[in-house]
Amino acid sequence: MGLLLSACGGGGGGANSAAPAALGLVKVTVSDLYGTKVAGATVQGPQGQVTTDALGVALVPMDSPDGTAGVTISHTTFVDKVVSATSTVGQVAELNVTLARATTAAGGSLTSRSGSLPSVDAIGQQMSFEIELVVVDGDANPITHLSAADFALQACTPNPATAQVDCVRGSGADVDVAYAPAAAMPEALTAVAGRAARPFAAALLLDQSGSIQQSDPTGARLFSSKAFLNGLGADDQALLTAFADGPDALLPTRPLTLYAPFRARADVGSYFATLDALTPLVGGNTPLYASIDALRQHLVSDAPAGLAKAMVIFTDGADTDCDGPEACRANRAQTILRANQDQVQLITIGLSGGVDIAALGELANQTGGALLFADTVQQLLPLYGSVGRLLSQSLPTYRLRWTVQAGAAGVFRPGHALLGKVQVSAGGRSFDVPFIVGIP
């Protein structure tokens, strides 16, 4: 093909006018590590900035038709990359660029497996408890050798501007009251080694309701799910599912869409295109507990025999089918009961501050699972990448003990639950890990 781009100055003409300067053109195609095209990336070339389209393509003008120049590709959720682009006379040169997602350290919480139960003083004003925390780096590897000084339990004060429980969940509106730790640093820390890996069958359950646009507007749950699938062990199996309901739901089957059958590690790459196709299919209501119950039945009947059964659930935790908070709690209790009866472990994953920590924490901790929380998109990918080792029980954790004190008696009662956040200093930064502890 013939091609000539020229840069023309304004005005003039005549015998002494300079000839137009010829430019080159390079077609830059930007993809992520899984081959998904990256739209909206900024490509800075020698002649200025251009932006990749929906197919991840940008046409970058060059200073000359046969020159080489540095080109910088950037996007808010990726690591910037600088490459050399070379134009070719008479044609559009092509350059494929792969961007790595930006990641950072993250963590999650689970019920202590030591057998030590929370203890409350005689007047219900002071409580001692243990929790276990998962801490991983940006590559989803466990961060080891942390000390007690790297963990700090934060004092908790209810936020009157929100309806969500912040500190103490009970049966009345007056229960959510402030508390403070006796000391921010844990009283005891034990590094818990990972166990020998056990194979599992896990179903990914993705919230595709309209509310997910608030907590996950970039679709981070979809590309992060690929990290989980990529990390399956040789004997593990996975099933991709999604849920939403109502007239505005866009999924092919409502409320629950199953992309059956279960697939082994060698075959889960076929799910990547399905995950990409879910990007625009967001809308409708959030039938969280009904979807978990339906998927649980499918796990029990169709999961390969001999494997531990689990769900990996991404949602904001707000079930729109419930008739009020108390009805939601009752539905959640039934969902937890049935999951335990069928020995289905629930891993819950939330992104951003808008998630219902109490709901996600109870689903996870009361079924032997874990609550994983990402405050930013950069934390979500390593959390998903660590789920396989968490399910296989081979991921090390930290077991920590604290004592907290409320401002009045009768705050910590049987049947109530303590919510809070631990600030973790790891991987060169600090981040919060939320938790919930039931009071027996």
Short mmCIF file of C-alpha atoms in Angstrom, two decimals, residues 1 29 60 99 122 127 129 157 162 166-167 175 266 273-274 279 286 314 321 337 339 382 415:
data_model
loop_
_atom_site.label_atom_id
_atom_site.label_comp_id
_atom_site.label_asym_id
_atom_site.label_seq_id
_atom_site.Cartn_x
_atom_site.Cartn_y
_atom_site.Cartn_z
CA MET A 1 0.00 0.00 0.00
CA THR A 29 -2.46 -2.52 19.55
CA VAL A 60 0.49 6.95 16.21
CA LEU A 99 0.56 -4.11 29.54
CA ALA A 122 -18.84 -10.59 83.34
CA MET A 127 -13.79 -8.81 74.90
CA PHE A 129 -10.59 -12.56 70.49
CA THR A 157 -16.74 4.58 65.87
CA THR A 162 -24.68 5.19 56.82
CA ASP A 166 -19.62 -0.52 61.67
CA CYS A 167 -18.58 -1.78 65.09
CA VAL A 175 -26.11 -1.93 69.63
CA ALA A 266 -5.93 -27.28 31.10
CA ALA A 273 -13.59 -15.02 26.34
CA THR A 274 -16.75 -15.61 28.42
CA THR A 279 -18.41 -6.81 30.56
CA THR A 286 -29.18 -8.63 43.28
CA PHE A 314 -17.76 -11.34 44.22
CA ASP A 321 -34.72 -9.47 47.27
CA LEU A 337 -26.83 -23.28 57.47
CA ALA A 339 -23.81 -24.39 53.00
CA PRO A 382 -3.46 -10.43 43.90
CA GLY A 415 -25.21 -13.69 69.47
#
